[in-house]
Backbone as CSV, one residue per row, in Angstrom:
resi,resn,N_x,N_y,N_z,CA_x,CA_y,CA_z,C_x,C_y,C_z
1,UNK,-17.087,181.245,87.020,-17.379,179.846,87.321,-16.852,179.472,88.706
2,UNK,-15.498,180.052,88.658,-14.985,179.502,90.391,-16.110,180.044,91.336
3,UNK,-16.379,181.525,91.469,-17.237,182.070,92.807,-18.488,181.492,92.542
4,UNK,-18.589,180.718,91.086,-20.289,179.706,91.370,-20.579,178.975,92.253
5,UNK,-18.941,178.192,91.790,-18.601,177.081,92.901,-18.552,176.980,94.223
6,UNK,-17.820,177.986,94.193,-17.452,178.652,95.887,-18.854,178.850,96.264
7,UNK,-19.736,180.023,95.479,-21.263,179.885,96.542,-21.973,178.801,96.760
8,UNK,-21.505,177.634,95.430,-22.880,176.387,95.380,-22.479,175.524,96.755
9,UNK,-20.606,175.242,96.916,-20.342,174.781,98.036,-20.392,175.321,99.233
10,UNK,-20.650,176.671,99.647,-21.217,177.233,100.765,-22.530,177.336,100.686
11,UNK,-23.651,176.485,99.792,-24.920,176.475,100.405,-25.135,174.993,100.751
12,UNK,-24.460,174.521,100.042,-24.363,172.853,100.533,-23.818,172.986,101.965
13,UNK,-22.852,173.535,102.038,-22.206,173.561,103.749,-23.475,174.056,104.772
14,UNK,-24.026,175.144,104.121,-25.080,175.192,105.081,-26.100,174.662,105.607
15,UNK,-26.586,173.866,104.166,-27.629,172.834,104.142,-27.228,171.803,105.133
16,UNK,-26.003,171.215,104.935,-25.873,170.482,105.661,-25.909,170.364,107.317
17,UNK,-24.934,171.706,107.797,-25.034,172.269,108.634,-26.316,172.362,109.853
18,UNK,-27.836,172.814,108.886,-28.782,173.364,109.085,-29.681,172.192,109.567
19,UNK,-29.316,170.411,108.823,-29.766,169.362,108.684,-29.598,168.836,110.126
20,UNK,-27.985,169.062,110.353,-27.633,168.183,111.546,-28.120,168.916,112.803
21,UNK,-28.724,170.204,112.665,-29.608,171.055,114.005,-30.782,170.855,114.003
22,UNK,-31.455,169.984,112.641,-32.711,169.498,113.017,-33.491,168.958,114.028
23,UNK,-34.243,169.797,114.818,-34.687,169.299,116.324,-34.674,167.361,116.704
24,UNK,-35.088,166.817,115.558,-35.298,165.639,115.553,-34.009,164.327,115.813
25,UNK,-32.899,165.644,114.413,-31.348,164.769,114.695,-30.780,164.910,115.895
26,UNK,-30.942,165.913,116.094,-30.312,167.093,118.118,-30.874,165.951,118.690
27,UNK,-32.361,165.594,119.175,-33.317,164.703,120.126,-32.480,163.507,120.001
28,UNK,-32.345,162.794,118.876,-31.999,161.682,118.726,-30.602,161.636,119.445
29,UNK,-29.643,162.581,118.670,-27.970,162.563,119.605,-28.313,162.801,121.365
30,UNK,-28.601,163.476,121.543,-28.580,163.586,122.790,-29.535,162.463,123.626
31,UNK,-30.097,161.741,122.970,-31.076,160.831,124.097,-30.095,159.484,123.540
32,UNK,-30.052,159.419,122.243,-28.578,158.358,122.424,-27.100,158.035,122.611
33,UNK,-26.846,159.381,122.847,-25.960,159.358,123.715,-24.986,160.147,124.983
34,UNK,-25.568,160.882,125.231,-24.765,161.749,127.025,-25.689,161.174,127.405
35,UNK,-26.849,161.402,127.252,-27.966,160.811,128.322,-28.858,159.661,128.199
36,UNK,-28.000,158.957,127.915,-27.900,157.683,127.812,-29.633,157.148,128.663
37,UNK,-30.704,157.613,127.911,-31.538,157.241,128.511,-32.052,155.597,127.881
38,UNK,-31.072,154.847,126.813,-31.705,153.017,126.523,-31.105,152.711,127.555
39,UNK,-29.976,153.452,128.506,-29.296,152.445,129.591,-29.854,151.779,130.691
40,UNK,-30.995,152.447,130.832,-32.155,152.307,131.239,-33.469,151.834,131.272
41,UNK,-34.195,152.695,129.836,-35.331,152.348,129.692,-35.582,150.978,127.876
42,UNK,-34.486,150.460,127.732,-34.434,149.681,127.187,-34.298,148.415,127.669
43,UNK,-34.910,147.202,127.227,-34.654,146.042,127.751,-33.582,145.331,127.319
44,UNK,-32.814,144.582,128.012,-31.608,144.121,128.331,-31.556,142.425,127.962
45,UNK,-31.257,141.863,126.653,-30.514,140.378,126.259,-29.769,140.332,126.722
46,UNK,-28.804,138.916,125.891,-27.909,138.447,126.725,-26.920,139.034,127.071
47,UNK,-26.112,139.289,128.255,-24.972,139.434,128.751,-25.692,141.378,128.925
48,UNK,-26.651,141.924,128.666,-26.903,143.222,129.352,-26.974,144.009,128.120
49,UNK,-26.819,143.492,127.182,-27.152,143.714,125.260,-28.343,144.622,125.242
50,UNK,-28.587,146.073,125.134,-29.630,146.530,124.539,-30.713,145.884,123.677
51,UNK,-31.765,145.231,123.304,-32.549,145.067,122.948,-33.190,145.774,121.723
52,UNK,-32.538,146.441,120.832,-33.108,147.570,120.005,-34.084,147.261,119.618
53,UNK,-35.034,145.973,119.210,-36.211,146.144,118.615,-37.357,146.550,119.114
54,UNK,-36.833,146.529,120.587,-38.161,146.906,121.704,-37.446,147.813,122.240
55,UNK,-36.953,148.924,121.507,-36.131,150.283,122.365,-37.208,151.307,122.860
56,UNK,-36.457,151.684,124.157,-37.190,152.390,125.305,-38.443,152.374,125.799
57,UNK,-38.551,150.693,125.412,-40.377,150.394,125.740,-40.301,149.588,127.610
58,UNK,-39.383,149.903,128.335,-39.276,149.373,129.376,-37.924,148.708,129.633
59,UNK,-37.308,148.711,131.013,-36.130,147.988,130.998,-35.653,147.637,132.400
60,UNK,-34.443,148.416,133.323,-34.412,147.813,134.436,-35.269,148.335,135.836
61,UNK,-35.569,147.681,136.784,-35.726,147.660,137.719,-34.830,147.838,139.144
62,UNK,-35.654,149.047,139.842,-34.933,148.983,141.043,-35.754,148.474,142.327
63,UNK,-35.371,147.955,143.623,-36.272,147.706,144.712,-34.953,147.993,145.991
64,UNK,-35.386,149.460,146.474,-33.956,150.019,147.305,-35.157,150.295,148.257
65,UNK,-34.456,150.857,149.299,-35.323,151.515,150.505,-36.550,152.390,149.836
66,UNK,-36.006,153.436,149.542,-36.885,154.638,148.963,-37.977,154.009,147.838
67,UNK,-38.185,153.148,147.354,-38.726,152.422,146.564,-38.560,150.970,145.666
68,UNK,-39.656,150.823,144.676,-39.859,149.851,144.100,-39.659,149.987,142.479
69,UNK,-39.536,149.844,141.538,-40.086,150.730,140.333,-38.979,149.739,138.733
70,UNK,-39.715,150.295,138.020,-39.001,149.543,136.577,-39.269,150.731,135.944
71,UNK,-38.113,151.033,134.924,-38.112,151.743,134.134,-39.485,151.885,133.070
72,UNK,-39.654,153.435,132.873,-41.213,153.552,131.804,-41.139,153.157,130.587
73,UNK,-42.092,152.515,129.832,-41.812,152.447,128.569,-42.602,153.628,128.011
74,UNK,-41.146,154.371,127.350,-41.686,156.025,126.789,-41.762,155.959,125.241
75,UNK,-42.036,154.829,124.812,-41.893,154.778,123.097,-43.433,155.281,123.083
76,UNK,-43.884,155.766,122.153,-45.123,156.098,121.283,-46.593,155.247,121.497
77,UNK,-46.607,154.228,122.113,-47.515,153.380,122.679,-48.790,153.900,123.318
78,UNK,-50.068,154.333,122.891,-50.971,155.208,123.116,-51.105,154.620,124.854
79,UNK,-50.957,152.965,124.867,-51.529,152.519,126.107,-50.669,152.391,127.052
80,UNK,-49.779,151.848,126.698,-48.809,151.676,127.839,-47.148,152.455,128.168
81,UNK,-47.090,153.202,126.915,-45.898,154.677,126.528,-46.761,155.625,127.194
82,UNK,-46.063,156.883,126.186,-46.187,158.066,126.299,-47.037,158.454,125.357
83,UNK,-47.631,158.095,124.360,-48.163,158.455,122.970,-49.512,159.077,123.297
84,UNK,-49.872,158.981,124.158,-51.334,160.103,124.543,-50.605,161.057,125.755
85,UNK,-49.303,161.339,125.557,-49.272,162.892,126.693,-48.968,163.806,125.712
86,UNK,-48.913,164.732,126.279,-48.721,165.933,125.614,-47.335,166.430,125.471
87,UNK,-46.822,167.300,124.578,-45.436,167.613,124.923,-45.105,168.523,125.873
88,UNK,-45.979,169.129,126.857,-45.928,169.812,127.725,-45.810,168.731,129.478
89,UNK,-46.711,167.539,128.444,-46.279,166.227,129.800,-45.034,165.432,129.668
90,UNK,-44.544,165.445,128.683,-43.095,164.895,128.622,-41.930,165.783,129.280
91,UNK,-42.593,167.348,128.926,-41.342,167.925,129.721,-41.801,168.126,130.753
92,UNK,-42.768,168.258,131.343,-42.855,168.187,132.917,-41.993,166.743,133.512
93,UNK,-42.642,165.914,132.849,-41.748,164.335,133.483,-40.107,164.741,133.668
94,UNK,-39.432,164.596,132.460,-38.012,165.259,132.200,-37.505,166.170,133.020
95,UNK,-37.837,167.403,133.560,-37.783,168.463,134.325,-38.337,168.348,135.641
96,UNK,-39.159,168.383,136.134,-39.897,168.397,136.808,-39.830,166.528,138.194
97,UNK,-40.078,165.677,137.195,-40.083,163.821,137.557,-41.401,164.267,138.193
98,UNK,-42.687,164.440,137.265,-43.883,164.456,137.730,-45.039,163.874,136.560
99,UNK,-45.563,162.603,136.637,-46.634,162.270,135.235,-47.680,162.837,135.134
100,UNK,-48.188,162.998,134.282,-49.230,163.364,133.891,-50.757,163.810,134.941
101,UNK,-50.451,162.406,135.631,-51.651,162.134,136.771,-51.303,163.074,138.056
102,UNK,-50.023,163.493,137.916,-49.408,164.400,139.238,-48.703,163.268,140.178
103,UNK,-48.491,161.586,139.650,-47.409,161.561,140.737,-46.505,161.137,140.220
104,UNK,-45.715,161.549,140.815,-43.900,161.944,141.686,-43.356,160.664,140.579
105,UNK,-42.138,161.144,139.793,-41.386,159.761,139.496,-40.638,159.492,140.651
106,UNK,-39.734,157.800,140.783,-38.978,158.096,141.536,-37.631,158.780,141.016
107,UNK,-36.704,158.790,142.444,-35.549,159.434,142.379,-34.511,159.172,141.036
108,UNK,-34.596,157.663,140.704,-33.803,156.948,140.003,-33.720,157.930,138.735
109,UNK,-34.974,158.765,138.241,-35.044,159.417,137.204,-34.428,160.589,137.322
110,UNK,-33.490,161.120,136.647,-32.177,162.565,136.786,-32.731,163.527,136.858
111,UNK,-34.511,163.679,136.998,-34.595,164.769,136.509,-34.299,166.003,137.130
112,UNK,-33.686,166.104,138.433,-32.930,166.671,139.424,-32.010,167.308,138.392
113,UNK,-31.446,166.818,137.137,-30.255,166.887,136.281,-30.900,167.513,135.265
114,UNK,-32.047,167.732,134.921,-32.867,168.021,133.761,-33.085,169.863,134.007
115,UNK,-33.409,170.501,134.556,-33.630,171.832,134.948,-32.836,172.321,133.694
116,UNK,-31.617,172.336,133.788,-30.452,173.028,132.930,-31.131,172.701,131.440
117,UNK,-31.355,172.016,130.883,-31.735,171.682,129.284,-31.889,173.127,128.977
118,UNK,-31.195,173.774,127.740,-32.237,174.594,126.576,-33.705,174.698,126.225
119,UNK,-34.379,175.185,126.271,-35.344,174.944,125.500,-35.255,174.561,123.904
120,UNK,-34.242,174.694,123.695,-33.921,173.793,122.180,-33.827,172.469,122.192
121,UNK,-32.881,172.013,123.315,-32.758,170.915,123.471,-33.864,170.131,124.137
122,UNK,-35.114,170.734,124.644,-35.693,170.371,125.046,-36.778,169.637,124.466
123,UNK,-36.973,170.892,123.756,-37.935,170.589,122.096,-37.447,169.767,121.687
124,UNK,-35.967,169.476,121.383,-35.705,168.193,120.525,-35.629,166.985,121.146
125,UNK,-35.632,167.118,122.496,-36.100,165.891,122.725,-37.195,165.176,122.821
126,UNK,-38.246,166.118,123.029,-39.760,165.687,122.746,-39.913,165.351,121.300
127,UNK,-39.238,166.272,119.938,-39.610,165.862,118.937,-38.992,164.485,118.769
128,UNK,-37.736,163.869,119.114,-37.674,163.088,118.595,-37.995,161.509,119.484
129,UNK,-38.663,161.757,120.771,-38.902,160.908,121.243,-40.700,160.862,120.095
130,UNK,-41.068,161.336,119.822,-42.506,161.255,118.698,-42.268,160.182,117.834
131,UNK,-40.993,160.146,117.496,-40.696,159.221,116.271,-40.096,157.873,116.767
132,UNK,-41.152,157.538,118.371,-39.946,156.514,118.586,-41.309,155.020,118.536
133,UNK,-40.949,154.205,117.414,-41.689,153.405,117.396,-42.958,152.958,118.785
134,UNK,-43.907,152.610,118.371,-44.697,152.685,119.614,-44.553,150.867,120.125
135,UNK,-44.509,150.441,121.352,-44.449,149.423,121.682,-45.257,148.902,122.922
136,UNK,-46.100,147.810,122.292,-46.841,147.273,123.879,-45.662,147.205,124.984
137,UNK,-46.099,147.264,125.946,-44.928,146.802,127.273,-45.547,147.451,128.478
138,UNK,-46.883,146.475,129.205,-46.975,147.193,130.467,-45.252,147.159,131.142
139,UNK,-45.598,148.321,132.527,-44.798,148.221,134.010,-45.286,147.771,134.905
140,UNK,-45.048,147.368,135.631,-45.489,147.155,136.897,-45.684,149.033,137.900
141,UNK,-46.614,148.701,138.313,-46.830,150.044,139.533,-45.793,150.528,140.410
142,UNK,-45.155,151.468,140.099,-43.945,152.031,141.488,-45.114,151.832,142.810
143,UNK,-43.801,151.547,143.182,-43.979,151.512,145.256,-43.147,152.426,145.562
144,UNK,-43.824,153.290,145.988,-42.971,154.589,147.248,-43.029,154.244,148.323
145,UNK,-41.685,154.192,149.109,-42.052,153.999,150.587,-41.358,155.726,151.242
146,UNK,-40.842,155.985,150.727,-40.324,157.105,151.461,-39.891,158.423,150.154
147,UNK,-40.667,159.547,150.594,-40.480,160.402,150.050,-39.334,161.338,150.088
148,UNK,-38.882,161.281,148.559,-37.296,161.966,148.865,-36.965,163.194,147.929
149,UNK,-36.722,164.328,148.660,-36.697,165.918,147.962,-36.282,166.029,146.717
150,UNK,-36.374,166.996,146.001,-35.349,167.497,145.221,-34.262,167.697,145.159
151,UNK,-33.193,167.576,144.891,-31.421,168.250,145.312,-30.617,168.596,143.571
152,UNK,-31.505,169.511,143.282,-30.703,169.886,141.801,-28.761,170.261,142.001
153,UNK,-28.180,169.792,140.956,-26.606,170.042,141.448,-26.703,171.976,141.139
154,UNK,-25.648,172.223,142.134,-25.484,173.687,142.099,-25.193,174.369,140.665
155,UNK,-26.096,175.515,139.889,-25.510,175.801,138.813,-26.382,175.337,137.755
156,UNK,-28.174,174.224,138.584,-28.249,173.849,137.007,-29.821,173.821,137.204
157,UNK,-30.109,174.773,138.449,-31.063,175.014,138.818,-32.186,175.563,137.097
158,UNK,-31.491,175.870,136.675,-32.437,176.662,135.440,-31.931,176.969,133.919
159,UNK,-33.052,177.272,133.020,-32.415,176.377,131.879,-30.993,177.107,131.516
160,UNK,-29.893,176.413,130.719,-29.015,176.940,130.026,-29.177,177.779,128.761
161,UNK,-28.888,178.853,128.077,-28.627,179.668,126.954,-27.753,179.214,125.827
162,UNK,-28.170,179.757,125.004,-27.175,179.636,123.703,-25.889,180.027,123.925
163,UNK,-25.837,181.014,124.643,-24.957,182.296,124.813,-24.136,181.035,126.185
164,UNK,-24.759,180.367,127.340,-23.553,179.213,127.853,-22.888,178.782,127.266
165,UNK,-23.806,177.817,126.131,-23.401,176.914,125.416,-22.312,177.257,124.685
166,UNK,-21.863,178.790,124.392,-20.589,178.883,123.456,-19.413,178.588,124.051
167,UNK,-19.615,178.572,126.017,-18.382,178.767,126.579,-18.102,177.294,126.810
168,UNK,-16.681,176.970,126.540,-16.350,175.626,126.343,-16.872,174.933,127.868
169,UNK,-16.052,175.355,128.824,-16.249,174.986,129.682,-17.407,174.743,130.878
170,UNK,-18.395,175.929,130.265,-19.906,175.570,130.340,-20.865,174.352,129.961
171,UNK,-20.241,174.580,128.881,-21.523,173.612,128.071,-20.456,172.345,128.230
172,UNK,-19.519,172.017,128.826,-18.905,170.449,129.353,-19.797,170.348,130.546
173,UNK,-20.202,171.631,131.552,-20.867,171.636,132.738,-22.515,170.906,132.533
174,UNK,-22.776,171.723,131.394,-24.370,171.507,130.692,-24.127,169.915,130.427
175,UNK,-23.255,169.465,129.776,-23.453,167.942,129.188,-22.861,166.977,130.391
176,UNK,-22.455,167.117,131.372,-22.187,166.231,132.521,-23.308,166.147,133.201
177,UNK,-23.809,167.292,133.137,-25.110,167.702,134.509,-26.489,166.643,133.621
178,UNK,-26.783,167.013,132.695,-27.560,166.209,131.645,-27.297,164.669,130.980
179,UNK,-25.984,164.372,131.506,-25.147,162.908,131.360,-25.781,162.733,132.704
180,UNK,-26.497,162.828,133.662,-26.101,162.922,135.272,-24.817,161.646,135.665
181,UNK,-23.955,162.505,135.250,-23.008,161.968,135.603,-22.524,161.929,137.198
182,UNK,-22.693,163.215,137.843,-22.717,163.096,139.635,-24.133,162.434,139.941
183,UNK,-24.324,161.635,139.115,-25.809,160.889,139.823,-25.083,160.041,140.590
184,UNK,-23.761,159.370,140.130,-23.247,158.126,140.336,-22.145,158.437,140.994
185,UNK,-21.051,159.366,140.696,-19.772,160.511,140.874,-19.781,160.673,142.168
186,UNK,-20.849,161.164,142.686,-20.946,161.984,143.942,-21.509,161.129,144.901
187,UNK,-21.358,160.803,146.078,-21.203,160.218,147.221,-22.631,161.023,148.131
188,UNK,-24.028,159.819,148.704,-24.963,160.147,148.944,-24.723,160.301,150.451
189,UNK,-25.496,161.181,151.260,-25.455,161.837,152.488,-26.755,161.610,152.862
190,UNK,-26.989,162.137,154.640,-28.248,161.885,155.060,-28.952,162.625,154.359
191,UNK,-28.616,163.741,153.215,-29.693,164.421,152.751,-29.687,164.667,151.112
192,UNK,-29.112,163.611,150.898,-29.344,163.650,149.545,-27.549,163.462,148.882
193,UNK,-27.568,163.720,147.932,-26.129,163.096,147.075,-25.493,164.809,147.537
194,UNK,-24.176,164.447,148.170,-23.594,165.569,148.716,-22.441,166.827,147.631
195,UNK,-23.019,167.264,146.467,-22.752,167.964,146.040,-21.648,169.200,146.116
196,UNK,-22.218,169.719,147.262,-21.266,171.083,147.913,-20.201,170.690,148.263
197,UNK,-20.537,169.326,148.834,-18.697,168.974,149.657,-18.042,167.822,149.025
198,UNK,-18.720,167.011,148.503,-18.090,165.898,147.906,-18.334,165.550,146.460
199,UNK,-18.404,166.333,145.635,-19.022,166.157,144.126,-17.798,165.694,143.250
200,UNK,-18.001,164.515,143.108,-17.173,164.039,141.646,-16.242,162.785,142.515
201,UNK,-16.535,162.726,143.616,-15.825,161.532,144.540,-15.806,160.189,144.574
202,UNK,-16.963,159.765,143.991,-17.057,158.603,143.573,-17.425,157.776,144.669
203,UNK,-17.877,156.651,144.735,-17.546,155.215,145.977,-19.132,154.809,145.936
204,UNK,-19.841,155.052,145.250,-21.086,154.381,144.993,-20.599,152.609,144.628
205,UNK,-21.668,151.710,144.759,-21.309,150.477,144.538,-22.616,150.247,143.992
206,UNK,-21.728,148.926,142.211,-23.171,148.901,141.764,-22.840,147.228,141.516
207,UNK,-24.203,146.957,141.675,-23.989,145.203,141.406,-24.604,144.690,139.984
208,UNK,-24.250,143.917,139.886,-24.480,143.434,138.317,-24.220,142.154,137.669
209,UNK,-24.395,141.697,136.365,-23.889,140.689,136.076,-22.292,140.419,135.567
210,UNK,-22.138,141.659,135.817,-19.880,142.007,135.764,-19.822,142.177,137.425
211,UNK,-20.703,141.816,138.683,-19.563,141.668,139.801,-20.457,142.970,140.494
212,UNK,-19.349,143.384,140.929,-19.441,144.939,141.514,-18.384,145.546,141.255
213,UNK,-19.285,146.882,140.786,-18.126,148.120,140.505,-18.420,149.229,141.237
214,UNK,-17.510,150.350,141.193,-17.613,151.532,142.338,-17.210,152.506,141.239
215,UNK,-17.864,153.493,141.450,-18.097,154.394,140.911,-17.041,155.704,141.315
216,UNK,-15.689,155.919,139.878,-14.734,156.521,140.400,-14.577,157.802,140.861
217,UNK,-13.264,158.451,141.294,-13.153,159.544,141.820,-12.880,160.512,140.269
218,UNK,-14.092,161.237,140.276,-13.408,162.466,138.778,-12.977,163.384,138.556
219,UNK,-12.766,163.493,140.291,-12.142,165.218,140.311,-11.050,165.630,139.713
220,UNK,-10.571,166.669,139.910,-9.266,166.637,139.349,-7.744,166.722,140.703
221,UNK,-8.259,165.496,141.467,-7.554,165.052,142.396,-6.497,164.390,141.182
222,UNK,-4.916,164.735,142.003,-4.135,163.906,141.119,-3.448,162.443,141.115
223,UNK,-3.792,162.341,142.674,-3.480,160.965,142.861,-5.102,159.890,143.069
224,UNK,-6.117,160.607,144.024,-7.347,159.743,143.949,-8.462,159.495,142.896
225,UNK,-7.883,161.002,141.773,-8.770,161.927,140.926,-8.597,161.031,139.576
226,UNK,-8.753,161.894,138.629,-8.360,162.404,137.418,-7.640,163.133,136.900
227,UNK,-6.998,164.099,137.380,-5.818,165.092,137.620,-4.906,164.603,136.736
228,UNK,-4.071,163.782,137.144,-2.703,163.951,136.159,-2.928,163.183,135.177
229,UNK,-4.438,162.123,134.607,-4.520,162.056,133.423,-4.655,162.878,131.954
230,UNK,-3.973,162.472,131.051,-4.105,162.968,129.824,-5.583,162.986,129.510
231,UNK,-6.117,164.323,128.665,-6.934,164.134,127.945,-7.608,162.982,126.970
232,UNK,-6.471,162.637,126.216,-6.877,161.204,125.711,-7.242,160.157,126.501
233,UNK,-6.316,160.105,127.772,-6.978,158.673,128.574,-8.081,159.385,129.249
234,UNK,-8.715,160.387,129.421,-9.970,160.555,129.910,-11.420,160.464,128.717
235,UNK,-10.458,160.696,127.613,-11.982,160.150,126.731,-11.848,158.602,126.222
236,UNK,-10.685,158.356,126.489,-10.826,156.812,126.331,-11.672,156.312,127.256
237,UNK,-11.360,156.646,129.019,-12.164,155.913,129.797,-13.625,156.367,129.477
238,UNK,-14.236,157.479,128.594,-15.230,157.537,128.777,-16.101,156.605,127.555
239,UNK,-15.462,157.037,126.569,-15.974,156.108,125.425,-15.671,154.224,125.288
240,UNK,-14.372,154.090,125.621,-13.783,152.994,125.496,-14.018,152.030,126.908
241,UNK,-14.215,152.617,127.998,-13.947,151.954,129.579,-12.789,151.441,129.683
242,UNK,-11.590,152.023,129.085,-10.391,151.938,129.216,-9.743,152.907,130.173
243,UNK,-8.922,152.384,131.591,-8.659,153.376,132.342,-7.298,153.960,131.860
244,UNK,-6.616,154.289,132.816,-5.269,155.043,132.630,-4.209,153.654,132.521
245,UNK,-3.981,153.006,133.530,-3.536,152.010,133.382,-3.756,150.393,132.496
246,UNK,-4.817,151.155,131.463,-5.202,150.290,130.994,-6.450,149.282,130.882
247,UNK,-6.454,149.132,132.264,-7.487,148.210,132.832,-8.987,148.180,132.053
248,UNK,-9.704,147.290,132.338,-10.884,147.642,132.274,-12.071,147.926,133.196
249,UNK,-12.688,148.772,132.631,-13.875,149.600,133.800,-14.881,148.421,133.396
250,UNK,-15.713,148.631,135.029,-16.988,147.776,134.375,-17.776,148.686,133.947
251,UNK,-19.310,148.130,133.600,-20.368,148.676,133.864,-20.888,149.404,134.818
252,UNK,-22.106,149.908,135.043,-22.835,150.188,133.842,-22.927,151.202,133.418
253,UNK,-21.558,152.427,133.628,-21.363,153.275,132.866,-21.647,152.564,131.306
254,UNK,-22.148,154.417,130.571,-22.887,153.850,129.304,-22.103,154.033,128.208
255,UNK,-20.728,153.355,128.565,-19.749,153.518,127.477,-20.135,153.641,125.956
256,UNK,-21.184,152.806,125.733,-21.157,152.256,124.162,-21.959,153.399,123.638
257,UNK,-22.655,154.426,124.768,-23.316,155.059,123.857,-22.669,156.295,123.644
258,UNK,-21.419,156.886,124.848,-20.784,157.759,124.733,-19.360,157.846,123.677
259,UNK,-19.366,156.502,123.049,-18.955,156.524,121.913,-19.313,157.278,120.370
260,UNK,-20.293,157.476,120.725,-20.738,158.339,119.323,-20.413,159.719,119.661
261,UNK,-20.601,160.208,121.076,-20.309,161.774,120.882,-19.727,162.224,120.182
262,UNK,-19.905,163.586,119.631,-18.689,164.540,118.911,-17.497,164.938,119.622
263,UNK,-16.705,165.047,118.693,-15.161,164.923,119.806,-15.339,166.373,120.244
264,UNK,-16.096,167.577,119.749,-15.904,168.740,120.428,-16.679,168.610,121.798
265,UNK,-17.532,167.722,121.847,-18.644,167.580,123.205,-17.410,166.980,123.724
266,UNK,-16.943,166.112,124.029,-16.202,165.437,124.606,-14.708,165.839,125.099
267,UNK,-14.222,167.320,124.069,-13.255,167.632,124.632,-14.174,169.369,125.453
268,UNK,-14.919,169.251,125.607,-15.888,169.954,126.446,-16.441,169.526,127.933
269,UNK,-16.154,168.413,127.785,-16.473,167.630,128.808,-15.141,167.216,129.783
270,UNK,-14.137,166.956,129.118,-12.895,167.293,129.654,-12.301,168.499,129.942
271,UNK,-12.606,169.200,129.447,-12.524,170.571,129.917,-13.425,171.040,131.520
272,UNK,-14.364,170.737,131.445,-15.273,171.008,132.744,-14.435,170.191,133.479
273,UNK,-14.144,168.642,133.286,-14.048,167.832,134.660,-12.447,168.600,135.146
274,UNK,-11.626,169.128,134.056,-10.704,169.904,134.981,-10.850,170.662,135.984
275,UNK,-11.930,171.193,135.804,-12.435,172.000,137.075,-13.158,171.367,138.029
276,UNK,-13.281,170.410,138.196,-13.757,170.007,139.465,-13.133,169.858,140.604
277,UNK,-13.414,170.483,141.604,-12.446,170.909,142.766,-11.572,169.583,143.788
278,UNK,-10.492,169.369,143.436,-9.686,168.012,143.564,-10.884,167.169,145.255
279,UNK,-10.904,166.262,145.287,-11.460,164.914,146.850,-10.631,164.124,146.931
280,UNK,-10.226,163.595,147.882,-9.746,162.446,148.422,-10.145,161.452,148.434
């Protein structure tokens, strides 16, 4: 009777196990939260409130030099979503920042950050963007005024393996690069966000309805950095926007959604940012 037990509760463990790798549950964790793509393509109530009933059917807008543009609405919407592309056009968009029609997303979209995905993870994100309610919501037409390259971060040129993913400190690399977290981290140059020499430096400025905030230093500098913080106060600031001293971070880091991560992603993720080579 005991080794019944023992096997019936090791097929339940597996079942369960087997449930939470379901391409669909994977899609869902990862688009709600490292890559925080409602931070974006969701529309924004009061005080900057996600909108869930109209999730990822459209949201903010940028109008910078390089362009004009509002976030896509990618919910299931045959007319004005994604619901008539293919899953071979979703991952071109994702990978690639190219629609269907062949033009160019703009820059604003990570997909500079997208290369690295699994093909597991990739799949699951197409599967579970399928299941994402469909919602009217034209955009307005991007305006390009100036065409601006590719600059994938070093290392993420191509997809990641299973066999990365086991190494802790990899797959913190895989989930920052896919957080595009040096979207914001890293400090832009005449030729793009300067990676090689200044990655994880911070001093971007973002405006908002909290003010303006600047976008910190994450290296593992110990006085400008992250360096001599504890592990705990680095997943506090990430989940909580609680700094070292307490304070509070603004926006529009996507605190609320990097709250759900699993604490092994997250002490994976602290693990990588140790290695980031200390800036001033």
């Amino acid at each position: 009777m005991i080794a019944r037990g023992i096997l019936l509760a090791a097929a339940l463990l597996a079942g369960t196990t087997a449930f939470a790798q379901a391409p669909v549950e994977r899609g869902k964790y990862l688009v709600n939260t490292i890559m925080t793509c409602q931070n974006c393509h969701t529309p924004k109530g009061e005080r900057g409130a996600p909108v869930f009933e109209r999730d990822l059917s459209s949201g903010l807008s940028w109008d910078e030099p390089p362009f004009k543009v509002t976030a896509s609405n990618i919910t299931q919407d045959k007319e004005t979503g994604i619901g008539n592309w293919s899953d071979a056009d979703v991952k071109k968009a994702l990978q690639k920042g190219e629609r269907p029609n062949g033009v160019r997303l703009a820059a604003i979209m990570p997909s500079d950050f997208y290369e690295i995905l699994t093909p597991g993870d990739l799949d699951a994100i197409v599967a579970y963007l399928r299941t994402v309610k469909p919602v009217k919501q034209e955009t307005p037409a991007p305006i390009y005024r100036i065409a601006l390259p590719r600059h994938i971060p070093p290392g993420a040129e191509k997809p990641f393996s299973e066999a990365d993913m086991a190494d802790k400190v990899k797959k913190g690399f895989y989930l920052v690069t896919i957080g595009h977290c040096m979207e914001c981290h890293t400090p832009m140059g005449p030729r793009g966000r300067e990676f090689e020499s200044a990655l994880g430096k911070g001093g971007f400025e973002f405006k908002g309805p909290w003010g303006t905030s600047v976008s910190r230093n994450i290296t593992s500098h110990r006085e400008k950095g992250i360096g001599a913080w504890s592990d705990a106060e680095i997943k506090r600031a990430i989940t909580d926007g609680i700094s070292r001293d307490r304070a509070r971070l603004k926006p529009p880091m996507g605190y609320a959604f990097y709250k759900n991560m699993t604490e092994a992603d997250l002490d994976a993720v602290v693990a990588y940012l140790r290695t980031v080579p200390p800036k001033e």
